[in-house]
Amino acid sequence: GEDVEQSLFLSVREGDSSVINCTYTDSSSTYLYWYKQEPGAGLQLLTYIFSNMDMKQDQRLTVLLNKKDKHLSLRIADTQTGDSAIYFCAESRGSQGNLIFGKGTKLSVKP
Amino acid sequence: ETGVTQSPTHLIKTRGQQVTLRCSSQSGHNTVSWYQQALGQGPQFIFQYYREEENGRGNFPPRFSGLQFPNYSSELNVNALELDDSALYLCASRWARENTEAFFGQGTRLTVV
């Protein structure tokens, strides 16, 4: 996962917006993903963006992609305590489409 | 619920033993990938199966092997277990080899003592 980098921690107050950032390395990646992992659980696919898009919005989630800088961000509007989890950025790699993950950003939401 | 189920959920093995982990993919998905997630790390790609053939492998030694069955369920086998093999093993399924949504199971927590 060392090719995908994320900050390790983010703390926000309930009701604020959260922005989780990610940088990736493979400019040929066709899809970029955001997954959520709650304690003791598997990975939940939140959203993904195709590399020819700049932005994708899905309810409270907004994904921004800057392909030139290989920078991906996930914005969560009106963050709730239930959003507390670890968020992983992942890029697809090669024709097989296997995923390369970052180390994850732990989001803590304070009431 | 993703429809991807893994068994067992937890497992304790002794160093040197062998282990088999199982995964049932989501209905209609013919591609299964396995990942290893060590504590505090992101998942690392082990290998992928498409229509019963391995078609991609990460940086894991040959003692990590797998199978995919005609119903697209899959097994991960690890021989000669080492302490560093302790991790959460995740299975993901997709409906094709191409880059599409990958849905993960809840994982198997393997502890090697």
XYZ file of N, CA and C in Angstrom:
672
model
N 0.791 -1.200 0.000
C 0.000 0.000 0.000
C 0.829 1.257 0.000
N 2.181 1.162 -0.130
C 2.978 2.366 0.024
C 2.833 3.299 -1.148
N 2.206 2.860 -2.259
C 2.056 3.742 -3.406
C 0.883 4.687 -3.257
N 0.021 4.453 -2.336
C -1.132 5.298 -2.086
C -0.972 5.865 -0.681
N -1.026 7.188 -0.578
C -0.758 7.812 0.707
C -1.957 8.583 1.227
N -2.179 8.459 2.508
C -3.264 9.166 3.184
C -2.746 9.633 4.535
N -3.321 10.736 5.028
C -3.022 11.118 6.396
C -3.691 10.093 7.307
N -3.111 9.856 8.479
C -3.560 8.742 9.315
C -4.768 9.076 10.178
N -4.911 10.343 10.564
C -5.973 10.700 11.501
C -6.677 11.985 11.063
N -7.979 12.048 11.380
C -8.756 13.261 11.183
C -9.815 13.302 12.274
N -9.935 14.468 12.936
C -10.931 14.618 13.974
C -11.823 15.808 13.635
N -13.131 15.606 13.686
C -14.072 16.686 13.374
C -15.199 16.667 14.392
N -15.960 17.751 14.419
C -17.139 17.810 15.290
C -18.376 17.403 14.494
N -19.297 16.796 15.176
C -20.558 16.390 14.562
C -21.207 17.579 13.870
N -21.662 17.360 12.644
C -22.306 18.436 11.887
C -21.357 19.165 10.947
N -20.051 19.082 11.222
C -19.073 19.710 10.320
C -18.868 18.829 9.090
N -18.136 19.379 8.119
C -17.727 18.579 6.957
C -16.360 17.964 7.233
N -16.175 16.765 6.708
C -14.875 16.088 6.802
C -14.299 16.000 5.403
N -12.999 16.222 5.299
C -12.335 16.048 4.010
C -11.136 15.127 4.213
N -11.160 14.003 3.543
C -10.080 13.031 3.630
C -9.342 13.045 2.294
N -8.028 13.198 2.365
C -7.217 13.332 1.160
C -6.376 12.105 0.894
N -6.035 11.935 -0.369
C -5.283 10.750 -0.800
C -4.462 11.127 -2.024
N -3.236 10.628 -2.096
C -2.462 10.752 -3.326
C -2.109 9.357 -3.821
N -2.145 9.182 -5.111
C -1.844 7.883 -5.699
C -0.744 8.068 -6.730
N -0.248 6.952 -7.267
C 0.938 7.069 -8.125
C 0.734 6.627 -9.562
N -0.226 5.736 -9.798
C -0.336 5.156 -11.135
C -1.309 5.973 -11.983
N -0.752 6.733 -12.918
C -1.605 7.605 -13.732
C -2.520 6.802 -14.662
N -2.228 5.515 -14.805
C -3.077 4.709 -15.691
C -4.252 4.070 -14.954
N -4.346 4.308 -13.652
C -5.472 3.742 -12.907
C -6.771 4.255 -13.491
N -7.684 3.348 -13.738
C -8.934 3.749 -14.378
C -10.027 4.071 -13.373
N -9.991 3.419 -12.229
C -10.970 3.679 -11.182
C -10.250 3.968 -9.876
N -10.852 4.863 -9.099
C -10.350 5.161 -7.752
C -11.513 5.017 -6.793
N -11.232 4.433 -5.654
C -12.291 4.008 -4.746
C -12.110 4.586 -3.345
N -13.231 4.703 -2.654
C -13.222 4.965 -1.219
C -13.990 3.856 -0.512
N -13.314 3.253 0.475
C -13.928 2.220 1.298
C -13.948 2.682 2.747
N -14.933 2.170 3.486
C -15.068 2.463 4.926
C -14.935 1.151 5.683
N -14.194 1.196 6.783
C -14.049 0.005 7.611
C -14.326 0.358 9.058
N -15.346 -0.267 9.610
C -15.660 -0.091 11.021
C -14.922 -1.158 11.834
N -14.743 -0.934 13.129
C -13.950 -1.868 13.954
C -14.425 -3.306 13.819
N -13.470 -4.191 13.534
C -13.778 -5.611 13.453
C -14.565 -6.032 12.235
N -14.712 -5.144 11.275
C -15.549 -5.449 10.109
C -14.733 -5.453 8.823
N -15.384 -5.903 7.754
C -14.753 -5.862 6.438
C -14.839 -4.471 5.846
N -14.626 -4.382 4.551
C -14.620 -3.092 3.856
C -15.959 -2.855 3.169
N -16.462 -1.661 3.366
C -17.721 -1.260 2.732
C -17.401 -0.274 1.617
N -17.798 -0.600 0.393
C -17.579 0.318 -0.712
C -18.499 1.529 -0.546
N -17.878 2.719 -0.466
C -18.664 3.949 -0.329
C -18.994 4.540 -1.686
N -17.957 4.701 -2.484
C -18.132 5.314 -3.785
C -16.870 5.090 -4.596
N -16.969 5.328 -5.894
C -15.789 5.253 -6.744
C -15.946 6.263 -7.862
N -14.827 6.600 -8.482
C -14.861 7.572 -9.560
C -14.020 7.058 -10.715
N -14.517 7.241 -11.902
C -13.787 6.865 -13.098
C -12.774 7.961 -13.391
N -11.647 7.594 -13.948
C -10.535 8.539 -14.065
C -10.795 9.694 -15.027
N -11.829 9.588 -15.850
C -12.104 10.706 -16.765
C -13.100 11.703 -16.163
N -13.411 11.522 -14.881
C -14.315 12.425 -14.186
C -13.521 13.307 -13.226
N -14.039 14.491 -12.957
C -13.413 15.390 -11.988
C -14.112 15.319 -10.631
N -15.400 15.027 -10.675
C -16.175 15.076 -9.447
C -17.321 14.069 -9.529
N -17.661 13.545 -8.363
C -18.835 12.693 -8.267
C -19.501 12.954 -6.932
N -20.818 13.145 -6.972
C -21.544 13.407 -5.734
C -22.571 12.314 -5.513
N -22.651 11.870 -4.273
C -23.602 10.822 -3.920
C -24.104 11.114 -2.525
N -25.240 11.747 -2.423
C -25.848 12.152 -1.156
C -24.857 13.002 -0.362
N -24.418 12.561 0.813
C -23.506 13.392 1.618
C -22.051 13.316 1.178
N -21.771 12.446 0.215
C -20.388 12.222 -0.204
C -20.081 12.954 -1.498
N -18.919 13.626 -1.524
C -18.431 14.257 -2.744
C -16.993 13.808 -2.955
N -16.724 13.269 -4.129
C -15.364 12.854 -4.477
C -14.823 13.840 -5.498
N -13.613 14.331 -5.250
C -12.929 15.203 -6.204
C -11.662 14.506 -6.673
N -11.426 14.552 -7.967
C -10.238 13.941 -8.545
C -9.450 14.969 -9.330
N -8.180 15.111 -8.966
C -7.243 15.951 -9.712
C -6.229 15.006 -10.329
N -6.474 14.652 -11.581
C -5.647 13.630 -12.214
C -4.230 14.130 -12.462
N -4.085 15.417 -12.709
C -2.760 15.986 -12.974
C -1.867 15.821 -11.752
N -2.437 16.075 -10.563
C -1.663 15.970 -9.330
C -1.812 14.595 -8.681
N -2.585 13.705 -9.279
C -2.865 12.377 -8.719
C -3.376 12.515 -7.279
N -4.371 13.369 -7.129
C -4.924 13.668 -5.819
C -6.417 13.384 -5.822
N -6.843 12.663 -4.807
C -8.241 12.276 -4.644
C -8.704 12.723 -3.268
N -9.910 13.229 -3.188
C -10.428 13.595 -1.866
C -11.867 13.109 -1.715
N -12.214 12.883 -0.456
C -13.582 12.487 -0.097
C -14.106 13.495 0.909
N -15.183 14.143 0.568
C -15.813 15.086 1.486
C -17.110 14.466 1.996
N -17.252 14.475 3.315
C -18.481 13.992 3.943
C -19.173 15.203 4.550
N -20.331 15.528 4.041
C -21.083 16.660 4.573
C -21.860 16.234 5.812
N -22.041 17.198 6.736
C -22.853 16.946 7.935
C -22.421 15.643 8.608
N -21.153 15.580 8.982
C -20.583 14.353 9.537
C -21.293 13.951 10.823
N -21.597 12.672 10.929
C -22.297 12.124 12.089
C -21.374 11.192 12.865
N -21.748 10.897 14.117
C -20.911 9.999 14.922
C -20.821 8.616 14.274
N -21.840 8.225 13.552
C -21.817 6.942 12.845
C -20.836 6.895 11.693
N -20.287 8.054 11.335
C -19.273 8.092 10.275
C -17.881 7.776 10.815
N -17.755 7.688 12.133
C -16.457 7.350 12.725
C -16.032 5.967 12.245
N -14.860 5.899 11.629
C -14.377 4.654 11.025
C -13.013 4.931 10.407
N -12.466 3.925 9.766
C -11.249 4.117 8.978
C -11.651 4.144 7.503
N -11.145 5.134 6.790
C -11.480 5.307 5.381
C -10.248 5.012 4.526
N -10.427 4.125 3.575
C -9.332 3.724 2.695
C -9.567 4.244 1.287
N -8.533 4.817 0.759
C -8.477 5.174 -0.648
C -7.824 3.997 -1.377
N -8.278 3.693 -2.586
C -7.681 2.592 -3.346
C -7.687 2.930 -4.829
N -6.614 2.520 -5.507
C -6.586 2.667 -6.955
C -6.574 1.281 -7.583
N -7.195 1.171 -8.741
C -7.147 -0.090 -9.476
C -5.841 -0.144 -10.245
N -5.316 -1.322 -10.412
C -3.990 -1.433 -11.001
C -3.990 -2.545 -12.048
N -3.523 -2.224 -13.230
C -3.348 -3.247 -14.252
C -4.649 -3.739 -14.840
N -4.499 -4.651 -15.807
C -5.678 -5.181 -16.496
C -6.515 -6.044 -15.574
N -5.893 -6.580 -14.526
C -6.672 -7.408 -13.597
C -7.530 -6.567 -12.660
N -7.178 -5.321 -12.529
C -7.969 -4.443 -11.692
C -7.809 -4.676 -10.209
N -6.692 -5.259 -9.786
C -6.511 -5.436 -8.348
C -6.319 -4.072 -7.703
N -6.705 -3.996 -6.442
C -6.734 -2.720 -5.736
C -5.464 -2.512 -4.916
N -4.946 -1.302 -4.976
C -3.825 -0.882 -4.145
C -4.382 0.120 -3.141
N -4.246 -0.209 -1.868
C -4.844 0.592 -0.811
C -3.822 1.463 -0.107
N -4.282 2.593 0.401
C -3.516 3.355 1.352
C -3.618 2.713 2.728
N -2.979 3.326 3.721
C -2.995 2.775 5.069
C -4.259 3.141 5.833
N -5.049 4.027 5.260
C -6.309 4.385 5.884
C -6.218 5.632 6.736
N -7.310 6.377 6.769
C -7.444 7.563 7.614
C -8.506 7.277 8.660
N -8.111 7.389 9.926
C -9.072 7.161 11.002
C -9.825 8.453 11.277
N -11.115 8.434 11.019
C -11.966 9.603 11.249
C -12.649 9.467 12.593
N -12.439 10.457 13.448
C -13.120 10.501 14.747
C -14.086 11.669 14.738
N -15.325 11.399 15.086
C -16.348 12.440 15.092
C -16.762 12.683 16.537
N -16.566 13.917 16.994
C -16.880 14.265 18.383
C -18.259 14.910 18.451
N -19.059 14.504 19.459
C -20.415 15.059 19.579
C -20.379 16.566 19.856
N -24.930 -5.409 3.838
C -24.709 -6.783 3.358
C -24.293 -6.782 1.888
N -23.126 -7.354 1.615
C -22.635 -7.352 0.246
C -22.959 -8.635 -0.484
N -23.365 -9.677 0.225
C -23.585 -10.963 -0.417
C -22.323 -11.784 -0.523
N -21.192 -11.270 -0.049
C -19.938 -12.026 -0.031
C -19.764 -12.559 1.384
N -19.674 -13.877 1.506
C -19.553 -14.472 2.834
C -18.244 -15.232 2.962
N -17.633 -15.104 4.128
C -16.367 -15.772 4.390
C -16.491 -16.644 5.633
N -15.743 -17.752 5.611
C -15.718 -18.622 6.788
C -14.331 -19.212 6.956
N -13.928 -19.468 8.204
C -14.611 -19.043 9.423
C -14.387 -17.557 9.684
N -14.997 -17.030 10.719
C -14.793 -15.608 11.036
C -13.507 -15.414 11.831
N -13.192 -16.390 12.669
C -11.956 -16.321 13.460
C -11.304 -17.697 13.453
N -9.980 -17.681 13.566
C -9.237 -18.930 13.518
C -7.910 -18.751 14.241
N -7.530 -19.725 15.047
C -6.217 -19.707 15.691
C -5.464 -20.955 15.243
N -4.255 -20.749 14.754
C -3.422 -21.848 14.270
C -2.035 -21.726 14.882
N -1.331 -22.845 14.844
C 0.031 -22.880 15.359
C 1.026 -22.723 14.205
N 2.119 -22.078 14.483
C 3.178 -21.895 13.480
C 3.528 -23.238 12.843
N 3.658 -23.244 11.515
C 3.979 -24.461 10.791
C 2.777 -25.210 10.253
N 1.592 -24.927 10.801
C 0.384 -25.594 10.326
C -0.068 -25.014 8.986
N -1.125 -25.632 8.458
C -1.728 -25.184 7.207
C -3.155 -24.726 7.498
N -3.646 -23.775 6.694
C -5.004 -23.270 6.918
C -5.708 -23.083 5.578
N -7.016 -23.291 5.596
C -7.856 -23.038 4.414
C -8.972 -22.087 4.795
N -9.076 -20.997 4.071
C -10.134 -20.012 4.274
C -11.064 -20.049 3.065
N -12.341 -19.793 3.310
C -13.332 -19.940 2.247
C -14.115 -18.665 1.997
N -14.563 -18.530 0.757
C -15.284 -17.334 0.345
C -16.364 -17.705 -0.653
N -17.571 -17.237 -0.407
C -18.657 -17.375 -1.383
C -18.909 -16.005 -1.985
N -18.769 -15.926 -3.290
C -18.890 -14.622 -3.942
C -20.354 -14.235 -4.109
N -20.554 -12.957 -4.397
C -21.900 -12.456 -4.636
C -22.439 -13.098 -5.906
N -23.735 -13.343 -5.909
C -24.370 -13.994 -7.051
C -24.075 -13.239 -8.346
N -23.628 -13.975 -9.360
C -23.331 -13.360 -10.657
C -21.907 -12.866 -10.798
N -21.142 -12.891 -9.714
C -19.756 -12.423 -9.770
C -18.827 -13.577 -10.095
N -17.997 -13.427 -11.142
C -17.108 -14.519 -11.537
C -15.646 -14.261 -11.200
N -15.357 -13.142 -10.556
C -13.979 -12.771 -10.233
C -13.852 -12.609 -8.723
N -12.882 -13.318 -8.154
C -12.666 -13.265 -6.708
C -11.216 -12.891 -6.430
N -11.021 -11.955 -5.530
C -9.676 -11.537 -5.127
C -9.528 -11.742 -3.628
N -8.301 -12.005 -3.223
C -7.989 -12.151 -1.805
C -6.985 -11.084 -1.380
N -7.194 -10.558 -0.170
C -6.324 -9.527 0.377
C -5.955 -9.903 1.807
N -4.753 -9.490 2.196
C -4.304 -9.644 3.578
C -4.209 -8.267 4.217
N -4.833 -8.106 5.366
C -4.773 -6.830 6.068
C -4.152 -7.044 7.439
N -2.896 -6.644 7.573
C -2.232 -6.692 8.871
C -2.765 -5.565 9.745
N -2.576 -5.691 11.033
C -3.101 -4.708 11.989
C -2.541 -3.321 11.689
N -3.428 -2.358 11.544
C -3.009 -0.978 11.320
C -2.575 -0.661 9.903
N -2.772 -1.604 8.996
C -2.358 -1.414 7.602
C -3.553 -1.473 6.663
N -3.318 -1.060 5.439
C -4.333 -1.244 4.417
C -4.242 -2.655 3.856
N -5.284 -3.135 3.220
C -5.252 -4.479 2.614
C -4.198 -4.569 1.520
N -3.556 -5.742 1.434
C -2.566 -5.992 0.383
C -3.063 -7.140 -0.495
N -2.959 -6.951 -1.791
C -3.454 -7.912 -2.776
C -2.620 -9.182 -2.747
N -3.310 -10.333 -2.608
C -2.619 -11.623 -2.633
C -2.699 -12.220 -4.038
N -3.914 -12.502 -4.484
C -4.129 -12.991 -5.854
C -5.592 -12.871 -6.227
N -5.843 -13.134 -7.512
C -7.183 -13.024 -8.053
C -7.488 -14.232 -8.926
N -8.738 -14.669 -8.898
C -9.194 -15.754 -9.755
C -10.332 -15.284 -10.629
N -10.261 -15.683 -11.886
C -11.316 -15.380 -12.850
C -11.658 -16.671 -13.561
N -12.899 -17.107 -13.455
C -13.350 -18.343 -14.102
C -12.380 -19.492 -13.839
N -12.073 -19.669 -12.593
C -11.290 -20.797 -12.066
C -9.794 -20.742 -12.370
N -9.322 -19.658 -12.969
C -7.894 -19.529 -13.267
C -7.316 -18.343 -12.491
N -6.105 -18.508 -11.974
C -5.443 -17.378 -11.328
C -4.997 -16.418 -12.433
N -5.366 -15.146 -12.308
C -4.994 -14.191 -13.355
C -4.362 -12.928 -12.800
N -3.771 -13.034 -11.633
C -3.054 -11.901 -11.067
C -2.557 -12.304 -9.691
N -1.368 -11.855 -9.331
C -0.789 -12.223 -8.053
C 0.035 -11.064 -7.511
N -0.089 -10.834 -6.236
C 0.714 -9.815 -5.570
C 2.018 -10.424 -5.079
N 2.703 -9.687 -4.223
C 4.019 -10.088 -3.746
C 3.916 -11.019 -2.534
N 3.380 -12.194 -2.757
C 3.245 -13.200 -1.711
C 3.926 -14.489 -2.156
N 4.518 -15.220 -1.193
C 5.260 -16.436 -1.552
C 4.317 -17.551 -2.012
N 4.881 -18.589 -2.640
C 4.068 -19.692 -3.183
C 3.290 -20.461 -2.130
N 3.674 -20.343 -0.842
C 2.909 -21.076 0.165
C 1.487 -20.497 0.338
N 1.248 -19.360 -0.301
C -0.115 -18.828 -0.415
C -0.668 -19.308 -1.757
N -1.698 -20.125 -1.703
C -2.278 -20.639 -2.943
C -3.790 -20.579 -2.848
N -4.432 -20.783 -3.995
C -5.882 -20.675 -3.973
C -6.548 -21.550 -5.008
N -7.866 -21.542 -4.933
C -8.699 -22.257 -5.884
C -9.958 -21.456 -6.107
N -10.525 -21.594 -7.305
C -11.869 -21.097 -7.528
C -12.674 -22.234 -8.128
N -13.895 -22.390 -7.676
C -14.733 -23.512 -8.080
C -15.727 -23.083 -9.163
N -16.367 -24.058 -9.833
C -17.308 -23.704 -10.918
C -18.428 -22.762 -10.478
N -18.789 -22.787 -9.201
C -19.829 -21.851 -8.732
C -19.224 -20.509 -8.331
N -17.936 -20.327 -8.608
C -17.163 -19.096 -8.378
C -16.810 -18.856 -6.913
N -17.155 -19.781 -6.022
C -16.638 -19.664 -4.661
C -15.133 -19.934 -4.699
N -14.459 -19.599 -3.616
C -12.993 -19.656 -3.655
C -12.426 -20.079 -2.314
N -11.211 -20.593 -2.364
C -10.459 -20.925 -1.159
C -9.092 -20.269 -1.212
N -8.618 -19.886 -0.037
C -7.239 -19.430 0.132
C -6.564 -20.436 1.051
N -5.447 -20.997 0.608
C -4.682 -21.935 1.418
C -3.334 -21.318 1.758
N -2.942 -21.459 3.005
C -1.628 -20.997 3.424
C -0.928 -22.159 4.116
N 0.226 -22.531 3.577
C 1.025 -23.611 4.171
C 2.119 -23.038 5.062
N 2.643 -23.895 5.943
C 3.791 -23.532 6.777
C 3.594 -22.159 7.407
N 2.529 -22.017 8.162
C 2.161 -20.727 8.732
C 3.287 -20.113 9.551
N 3.426 -18.799 9.400
C 4.395 -18.022 10.167
C 3.627 -17.031 11.040
N 4.303 -16.552 12.087
C 3.652 -15.604 12.990
C 3.153 -14.365 12.234
N 3.930 -13.929 11.239
C 3.565 -12.725 10.468
C 2.359 -12.931 9.568
N 1.891 -14.164 9.464
C 0.671 -14.406 8.674
C -0.581 -14.016 9.455
N -0.432 -13.690 10.721
C -1.567 -13.243 11.524
C -2.109 -11.951 10.916
N -3.380 -11.971 10.544
C -3.967 -10.823 9.845
C -5.447 -11.077 9.622
N -6.107 -10.065 9.088
C -7.483 -10.213 8.600
C -7.398 -10.534 7.113
N -7.994 -11.621 6.693
C -7.977 -12.017 5.285
C -9.336 -11.696 4.678
N -9.293 -10.885 3.650
C -10.508 -10.376 3.024
C -10.651 -10.944 1.615
N -11.869 -11.282 1.303
C -12.211 -11.760 -0.021
C -13.099 -10.699 -0.672
N -12.887 -10.456 -1.958
C -13.711 -9.494 -2.686
C -14.175 -10.120 -3.989
N -15.409 -9.845 -4.380
C -15.888 -10.376 -5.653
C -16.359 -9.247 -6.560
N -16.215 -9.503 -7.868
C -16.662 -8.570 -8.907
C -17.337 -9.364 -10.002
N -18.113 -8.695 -10.832
C -18.832 -9.441 -11.870
C -17.997 -9.660 -13.114
N -16.813 -9.050 -13.172
C -15.966 -9.266 -14.340
C -14.539 -8.938 -13.960
N -13.595 -9.278 -14.845
C -12.207 -8.932 -14.588
C -11.974 -7.441 -14.644
N -12.784 -6.766 -15.453
C -12.537 -5.346 -15.672
C -12.768 -4.558 -14.384
N -12.315 -3.351 -14.404
C -12.394 -2.515 -13.211
C -13.826 -2.128 -12.907
N -14.397 -2.822 -12.016
C -15.758 -2.535 -11.582
C -15.792 -2.566 -10.064
N -16.971 -2.391 -9.526
C -17.097 -2.365 -8.078
C -16.711 -3.717 -7.491
N -15.842 -3.679 -6.502
C -15.449 -4.882 -5.780
C -16.113 -4.853 -4.412
N -16.817 -5.925 -4.092
C -17.527 -6.008 -2.818
C -16.820 -7.000 -1.903
N -16.578 -6.567 -0.688
C -15.802 -7.355 0.255
C -16.683 -8.099 1.247
N -16.181 -9.262 1.680
C -16.777 -9.968 2.789
C -16.295 -9.383 4.111
N -16.755 -9.980 5.201
C -16.416 -9.479 6.522
C -15.027 -9.906 6.972
N -14.432 -10.850 6.259
C -13.071 -11.243 6.576
C -12.972 -12.410 7.541
N -11.806 -13.028 7.525
C -11.440 -14.060 8.489
C -10.241 -13.561 9.275
N -10.383 -13.509 10.579
C -9.271 -13.080 11.445
C -8.446 -14.309 11.783
N -7.216 -14.391 11.249
C -6.309 -15.513 11.499
C -5.252 -15.082 12.509
N -5.106 -15.862 13.544
C -4.050 -15.641 14.538
C -3.139 -16.855 14.533
N -1.862 -16.614 14.336
C -0.875 -17.695 14.350
C -0.044 -17.555 15.624
N -0.017 -18.632 16.395
C 0.702 -18.581 17.690
C 1.880 -19.574 17.701
